[in-house]
Short mmCIF file of C-alpha atoms in Angstrom, two decimals:
data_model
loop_
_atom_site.label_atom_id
_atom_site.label_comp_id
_atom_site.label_asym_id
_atom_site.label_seq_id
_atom_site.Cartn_x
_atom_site.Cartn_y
_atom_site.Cartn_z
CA UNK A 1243 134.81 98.96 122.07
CA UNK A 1244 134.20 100.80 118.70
CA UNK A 1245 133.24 96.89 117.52
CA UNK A 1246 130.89 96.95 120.22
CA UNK A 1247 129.25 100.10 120.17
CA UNK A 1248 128.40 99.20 116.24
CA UNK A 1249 126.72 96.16 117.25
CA UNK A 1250 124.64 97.77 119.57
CA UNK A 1251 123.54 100.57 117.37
CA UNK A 1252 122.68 97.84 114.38
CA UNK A 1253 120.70 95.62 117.27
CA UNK A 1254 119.03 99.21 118.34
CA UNK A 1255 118.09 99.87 114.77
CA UNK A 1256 116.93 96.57 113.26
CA UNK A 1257 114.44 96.65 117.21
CA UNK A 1258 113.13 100.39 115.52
CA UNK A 1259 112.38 99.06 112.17
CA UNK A 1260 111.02 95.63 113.74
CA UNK A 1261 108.52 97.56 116.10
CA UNK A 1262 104.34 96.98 115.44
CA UNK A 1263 102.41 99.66 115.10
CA UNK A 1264 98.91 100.63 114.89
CA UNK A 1265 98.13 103.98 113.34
CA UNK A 1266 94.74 105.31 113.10
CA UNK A 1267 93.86 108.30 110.32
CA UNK A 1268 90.74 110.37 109.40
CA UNK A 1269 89.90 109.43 106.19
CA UNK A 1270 87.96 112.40 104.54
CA UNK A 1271 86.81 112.53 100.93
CA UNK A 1272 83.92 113.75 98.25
CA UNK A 1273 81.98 111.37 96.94
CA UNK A 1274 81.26 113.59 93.93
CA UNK A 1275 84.22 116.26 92.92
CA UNK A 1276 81.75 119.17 93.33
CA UNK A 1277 80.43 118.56 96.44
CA UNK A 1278 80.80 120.87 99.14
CA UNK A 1279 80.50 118.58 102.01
CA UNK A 1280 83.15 115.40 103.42
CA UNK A 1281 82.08 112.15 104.08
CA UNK A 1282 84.28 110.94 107.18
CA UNK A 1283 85.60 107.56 108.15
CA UNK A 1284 88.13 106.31 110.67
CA UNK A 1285 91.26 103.67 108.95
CA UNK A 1286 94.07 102.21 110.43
CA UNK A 1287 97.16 100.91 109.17
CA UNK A 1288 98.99 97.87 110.88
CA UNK A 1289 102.36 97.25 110.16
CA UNK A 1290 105.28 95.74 111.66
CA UNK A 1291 107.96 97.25 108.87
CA UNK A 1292 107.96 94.42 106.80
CA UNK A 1293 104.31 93.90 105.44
CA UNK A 1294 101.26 96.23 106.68
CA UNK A 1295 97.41 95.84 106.31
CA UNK A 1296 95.27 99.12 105.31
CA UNK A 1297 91.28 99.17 106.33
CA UNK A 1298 88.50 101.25 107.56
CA UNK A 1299 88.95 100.88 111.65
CA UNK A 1300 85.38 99.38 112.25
CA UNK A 1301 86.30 96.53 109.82
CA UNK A 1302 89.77 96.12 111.37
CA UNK A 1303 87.63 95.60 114.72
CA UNK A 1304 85.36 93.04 112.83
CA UNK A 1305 88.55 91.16 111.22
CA UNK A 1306 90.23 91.35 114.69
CA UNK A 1307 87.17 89.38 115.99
CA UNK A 1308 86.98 86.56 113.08
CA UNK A 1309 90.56 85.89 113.98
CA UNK A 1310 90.48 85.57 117.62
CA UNK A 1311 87.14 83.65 117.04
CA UNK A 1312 89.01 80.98 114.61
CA UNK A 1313 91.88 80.97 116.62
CA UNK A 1314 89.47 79.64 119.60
CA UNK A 1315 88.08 77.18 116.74
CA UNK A 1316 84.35 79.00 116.27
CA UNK A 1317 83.45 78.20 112.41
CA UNK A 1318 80.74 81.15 112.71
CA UNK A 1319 80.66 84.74 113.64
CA UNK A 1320 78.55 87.57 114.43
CA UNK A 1321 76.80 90.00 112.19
CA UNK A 1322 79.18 93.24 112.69
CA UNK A 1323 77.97 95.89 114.87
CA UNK A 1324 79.17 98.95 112.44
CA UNK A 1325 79.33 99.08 108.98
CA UNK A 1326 82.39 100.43 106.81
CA UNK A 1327 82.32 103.18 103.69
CA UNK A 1328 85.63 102.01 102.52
CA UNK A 1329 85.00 98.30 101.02
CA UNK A 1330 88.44 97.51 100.81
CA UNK A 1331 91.27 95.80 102.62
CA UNK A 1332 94.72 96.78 101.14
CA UNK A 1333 97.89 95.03 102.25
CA UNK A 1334 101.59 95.89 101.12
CA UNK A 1335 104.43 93.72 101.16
CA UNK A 1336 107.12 96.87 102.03
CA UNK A 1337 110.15 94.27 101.06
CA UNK A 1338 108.70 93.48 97.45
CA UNK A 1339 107.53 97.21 97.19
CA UNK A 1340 103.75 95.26 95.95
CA UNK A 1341 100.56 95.80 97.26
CA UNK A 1342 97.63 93.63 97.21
CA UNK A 1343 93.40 94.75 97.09
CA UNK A 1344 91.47 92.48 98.57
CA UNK A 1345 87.45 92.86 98.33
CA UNK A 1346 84.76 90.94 99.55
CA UNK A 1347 82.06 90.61 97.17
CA UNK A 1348 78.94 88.24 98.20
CA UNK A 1349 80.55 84.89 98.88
CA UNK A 1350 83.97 85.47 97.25
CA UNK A 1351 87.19 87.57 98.29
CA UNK A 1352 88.99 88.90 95.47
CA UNK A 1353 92.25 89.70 95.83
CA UNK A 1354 94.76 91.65 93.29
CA UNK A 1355 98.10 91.65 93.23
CA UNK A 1356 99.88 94.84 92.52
CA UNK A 1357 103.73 96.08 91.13
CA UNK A 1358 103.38 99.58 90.55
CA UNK A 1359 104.39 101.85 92.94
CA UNK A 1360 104.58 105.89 94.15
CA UNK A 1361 107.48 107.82 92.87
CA UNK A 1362 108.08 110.63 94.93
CA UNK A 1363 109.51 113.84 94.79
CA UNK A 1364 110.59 114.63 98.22
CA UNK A 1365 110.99 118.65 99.02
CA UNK A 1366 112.36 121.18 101.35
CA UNK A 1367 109.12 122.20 103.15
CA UNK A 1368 108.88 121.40 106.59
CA UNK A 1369 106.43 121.62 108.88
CA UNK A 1370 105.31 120.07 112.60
CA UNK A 1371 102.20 117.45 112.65
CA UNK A 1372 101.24 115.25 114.86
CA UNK A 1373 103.94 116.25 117.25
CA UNK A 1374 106.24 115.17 115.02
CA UNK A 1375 108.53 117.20 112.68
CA UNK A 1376 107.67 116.35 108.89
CA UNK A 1377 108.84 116.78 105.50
CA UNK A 1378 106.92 117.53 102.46
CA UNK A 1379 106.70 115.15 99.27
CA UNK A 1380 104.73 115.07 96.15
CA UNK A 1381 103.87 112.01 93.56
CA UNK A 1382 101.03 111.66 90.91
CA UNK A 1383 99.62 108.58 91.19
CA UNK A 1384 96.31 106.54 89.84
CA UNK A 1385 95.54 109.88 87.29
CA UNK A 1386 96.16 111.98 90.81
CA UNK A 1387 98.77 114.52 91.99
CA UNK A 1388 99.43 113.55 96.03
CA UNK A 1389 100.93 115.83 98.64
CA UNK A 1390 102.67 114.00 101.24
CA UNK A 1391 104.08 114.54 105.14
CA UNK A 1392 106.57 112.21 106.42
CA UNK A 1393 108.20 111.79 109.77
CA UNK A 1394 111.65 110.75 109.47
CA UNK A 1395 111.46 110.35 113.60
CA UNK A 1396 109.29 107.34 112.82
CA UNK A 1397 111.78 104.65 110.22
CA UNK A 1398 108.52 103.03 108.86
CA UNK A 1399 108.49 103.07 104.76
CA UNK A 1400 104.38 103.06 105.10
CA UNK A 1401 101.12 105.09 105.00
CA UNK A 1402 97.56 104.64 104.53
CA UNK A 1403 95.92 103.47 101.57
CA UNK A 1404 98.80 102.38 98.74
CA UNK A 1405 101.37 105.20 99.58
CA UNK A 1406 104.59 103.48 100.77
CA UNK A 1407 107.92 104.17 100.13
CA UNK A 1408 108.90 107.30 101.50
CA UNK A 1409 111.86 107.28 104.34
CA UNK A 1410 109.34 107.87 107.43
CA UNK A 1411 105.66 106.94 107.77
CA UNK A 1412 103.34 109.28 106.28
CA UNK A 1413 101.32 111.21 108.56
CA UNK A 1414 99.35 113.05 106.14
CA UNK A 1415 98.32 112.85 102.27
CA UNK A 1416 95.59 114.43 100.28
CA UNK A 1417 95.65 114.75 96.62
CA UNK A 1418 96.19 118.19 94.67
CA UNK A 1419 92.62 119.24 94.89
CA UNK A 1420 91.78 118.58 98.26
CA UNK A 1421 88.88 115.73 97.30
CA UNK A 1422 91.06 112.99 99.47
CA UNK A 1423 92.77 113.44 102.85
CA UNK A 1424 94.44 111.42 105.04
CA UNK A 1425 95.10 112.41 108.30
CA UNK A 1426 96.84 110.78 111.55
CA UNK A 1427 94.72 111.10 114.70
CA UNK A 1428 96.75 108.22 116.57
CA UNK A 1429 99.65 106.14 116.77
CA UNK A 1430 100.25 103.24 119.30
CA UNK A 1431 103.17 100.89 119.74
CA UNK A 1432 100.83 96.82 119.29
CA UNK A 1433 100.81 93.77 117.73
CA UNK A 1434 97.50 92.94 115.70
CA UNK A 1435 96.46 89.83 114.22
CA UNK A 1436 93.77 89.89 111.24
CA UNK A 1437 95.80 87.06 109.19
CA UNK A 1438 92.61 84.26 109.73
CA UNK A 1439 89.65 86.73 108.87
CA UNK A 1440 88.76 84.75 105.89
CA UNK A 1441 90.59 81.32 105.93
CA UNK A 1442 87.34 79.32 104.85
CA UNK A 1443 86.17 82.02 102.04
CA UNK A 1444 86.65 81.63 98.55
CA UNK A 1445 89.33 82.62 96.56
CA UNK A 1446 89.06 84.58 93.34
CA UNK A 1447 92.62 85.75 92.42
CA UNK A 1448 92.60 87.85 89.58
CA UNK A 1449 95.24 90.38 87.36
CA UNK A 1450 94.88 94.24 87.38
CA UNK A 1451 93.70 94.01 84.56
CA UNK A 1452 91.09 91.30 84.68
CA UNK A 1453 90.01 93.17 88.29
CA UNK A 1454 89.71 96.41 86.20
CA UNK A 1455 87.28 94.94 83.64
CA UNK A 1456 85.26 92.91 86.48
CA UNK A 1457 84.75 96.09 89.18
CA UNK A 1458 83.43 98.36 85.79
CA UNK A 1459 80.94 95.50 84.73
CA UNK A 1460 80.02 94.81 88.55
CA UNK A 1461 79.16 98.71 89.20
CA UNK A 1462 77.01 98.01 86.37
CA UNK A 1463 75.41 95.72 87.53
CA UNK A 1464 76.41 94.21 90.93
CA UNK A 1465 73.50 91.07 90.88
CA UNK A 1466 75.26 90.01 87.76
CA UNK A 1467 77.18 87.99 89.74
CA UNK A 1468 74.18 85.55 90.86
CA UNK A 1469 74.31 84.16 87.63
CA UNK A 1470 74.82 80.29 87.65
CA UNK A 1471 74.68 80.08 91.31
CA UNK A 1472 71.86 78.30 91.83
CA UNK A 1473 72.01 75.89 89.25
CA UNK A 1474 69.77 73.06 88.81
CA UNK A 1475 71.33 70.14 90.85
CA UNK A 1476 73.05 71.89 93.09
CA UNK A 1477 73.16 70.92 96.61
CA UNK A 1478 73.67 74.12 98.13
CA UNK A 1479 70.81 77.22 97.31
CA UNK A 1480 72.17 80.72 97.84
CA UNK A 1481 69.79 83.18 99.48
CA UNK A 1482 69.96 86.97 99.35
CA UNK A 1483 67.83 88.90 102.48
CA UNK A 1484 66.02 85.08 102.59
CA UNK A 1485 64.95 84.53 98.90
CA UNK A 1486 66.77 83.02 96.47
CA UNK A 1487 69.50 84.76 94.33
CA UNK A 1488 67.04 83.74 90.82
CA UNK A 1489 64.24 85.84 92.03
CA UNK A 1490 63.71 89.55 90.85
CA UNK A 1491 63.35 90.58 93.85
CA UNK A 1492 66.44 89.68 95.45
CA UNK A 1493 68.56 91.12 92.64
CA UNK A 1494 66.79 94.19 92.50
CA UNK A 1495 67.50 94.62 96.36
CA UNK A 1496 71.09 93.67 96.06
CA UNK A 1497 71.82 96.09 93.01
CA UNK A 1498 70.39 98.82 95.28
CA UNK A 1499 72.14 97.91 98.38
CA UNK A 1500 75.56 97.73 96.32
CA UNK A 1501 75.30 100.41 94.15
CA UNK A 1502 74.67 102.57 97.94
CA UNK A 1503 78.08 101.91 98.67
CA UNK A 1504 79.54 102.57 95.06
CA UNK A 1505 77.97 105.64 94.92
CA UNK A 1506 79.76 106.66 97.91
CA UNK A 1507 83.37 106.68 95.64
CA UNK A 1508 81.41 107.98 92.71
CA UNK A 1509 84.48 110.24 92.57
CA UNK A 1510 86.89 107.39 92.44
CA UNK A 1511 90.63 107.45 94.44
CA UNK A 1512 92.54 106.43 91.11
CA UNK A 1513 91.48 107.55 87.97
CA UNK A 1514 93.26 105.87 86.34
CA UNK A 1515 93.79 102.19 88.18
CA UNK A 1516 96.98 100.43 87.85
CA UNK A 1517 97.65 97.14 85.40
CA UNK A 1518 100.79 95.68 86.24
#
């Protein structure tokens, strides 16, 4: 019987940990330090306890839609309806403890593969959030100090953004000076699917350190990528807002439309980005 009773609480256990979930936080942040004001975007994180994706919600709906369009075999899909502050799509491998950007840039997805990893500091304080009781924790991470509440009641390693690793999903983080907070607003047992958003993209897979040097030079200037597109030739001519990528004018439109949504992190996350 004691055999038998251990089976069932490792079966019980290993059903907890396997469990999807769907967690949806407030996203709040400055896009200059000074500012007095929060700009103010829903995320979710999807995770099954194993590997988790990390993205503003109204690009999760978007991604959602690509995949259940290419599952059905469509090839092309519908302008979105919203459009997303935070550009990025971060997805976490909880096994391997590494964590992957992915941004779509133009044409291209670039995707970088990360090692490092939050060390926390977890500490007495405890609190109630959520519903749930939590437990406070502290790391520095990206050039930032982070403070941290966990529910143990919910066995999920995860959090938004790249925070993993704690024993209980984080349900709230904010850095040291308040210019960054995550908070939960909603949690739901599902399974989502977002794995065939960008099967027929390209693929630019590049180092932390080569991503590093590219996203300075591209705030820069983002229509530096155009060059050598349209080369003489080719059989394909790329078109920005209907005129082609050479022309002045399409450059100067795309350097203001980019630099829009760069300016909105002018206070970056990490100041000090990660290469390993």
């Amino acid at each position: 019987m004691k055999r038998l009773f251990l089976v069932i609480v490792i079966l019980s256990s290993c059903l907890t940990f396997s469990q999807d979930y769907k967690i949806i936080y407030e996203f709040k942040w400055k896009s200059e330090k000074n500012d007095n004001a929060y700009n103010s975007e829903l995320t979710t994180l999807v995770s099954n306890g194993n590997e988790s994706y990390f993205e503003a919600l109204s690009k999760f709906k978007y991604d959602s839609l690509k995949t259940d369009m290419r599952n059905k075999g469509f090839r092309s899909f519908p302008s979105p309806k919203e459009e997303w502050k935070f550009q990025s799509l971060i997805a976490k491998d909880l096994k391997a403890q590494t964590t992957i950007l992915e941004q779509d840039i133009f044409d291209k997805i670039y995707i970088t593969k990360y090692e490092c990893k939050p060390t926390w500091t977890i500490l007495k304080d405890k609190t109630t959030l959520f519903d749930y009781n939590v437990q406070k924790a502290e790391t520095t991470f990206g050039g930032r100090k982070w403070i941290a509440w966990f529910a143990n009641e919910i066995p999920m390693q995860d959090g938004p953004y790249k925070f993993f690793g704690l024993p209980g999903l984080i349900l709230k983080i904010n850095d040291a000076e308040e210019n960054f907070i995550f908070e939960i607003k909603g949690l739901t047992k599902e399974k989502s699917d977002i794995s065939k958003r960008n099967r027929t993209s390209s693929i630019v897979n590049l180092s932390p350190k080569q991503w590093n040097s590219f996203w300075e030079k591209y705030q820069n200037e983002p229509s530096n990528i155009f060059a050598n597109l349209n080369e003489s030739g080719a059989t394909y001519s790329y078109v920005y807002n209907g005129k082609s990528v050479n022309t002045k004018e399409a450059k100067e439109s795309y350097d203001k439309a980019e630099k829009a949504k760069i300016n909105v992190f002018k206070n970056p996350i990490e100041l000090r980005p990660c290469e390993k």
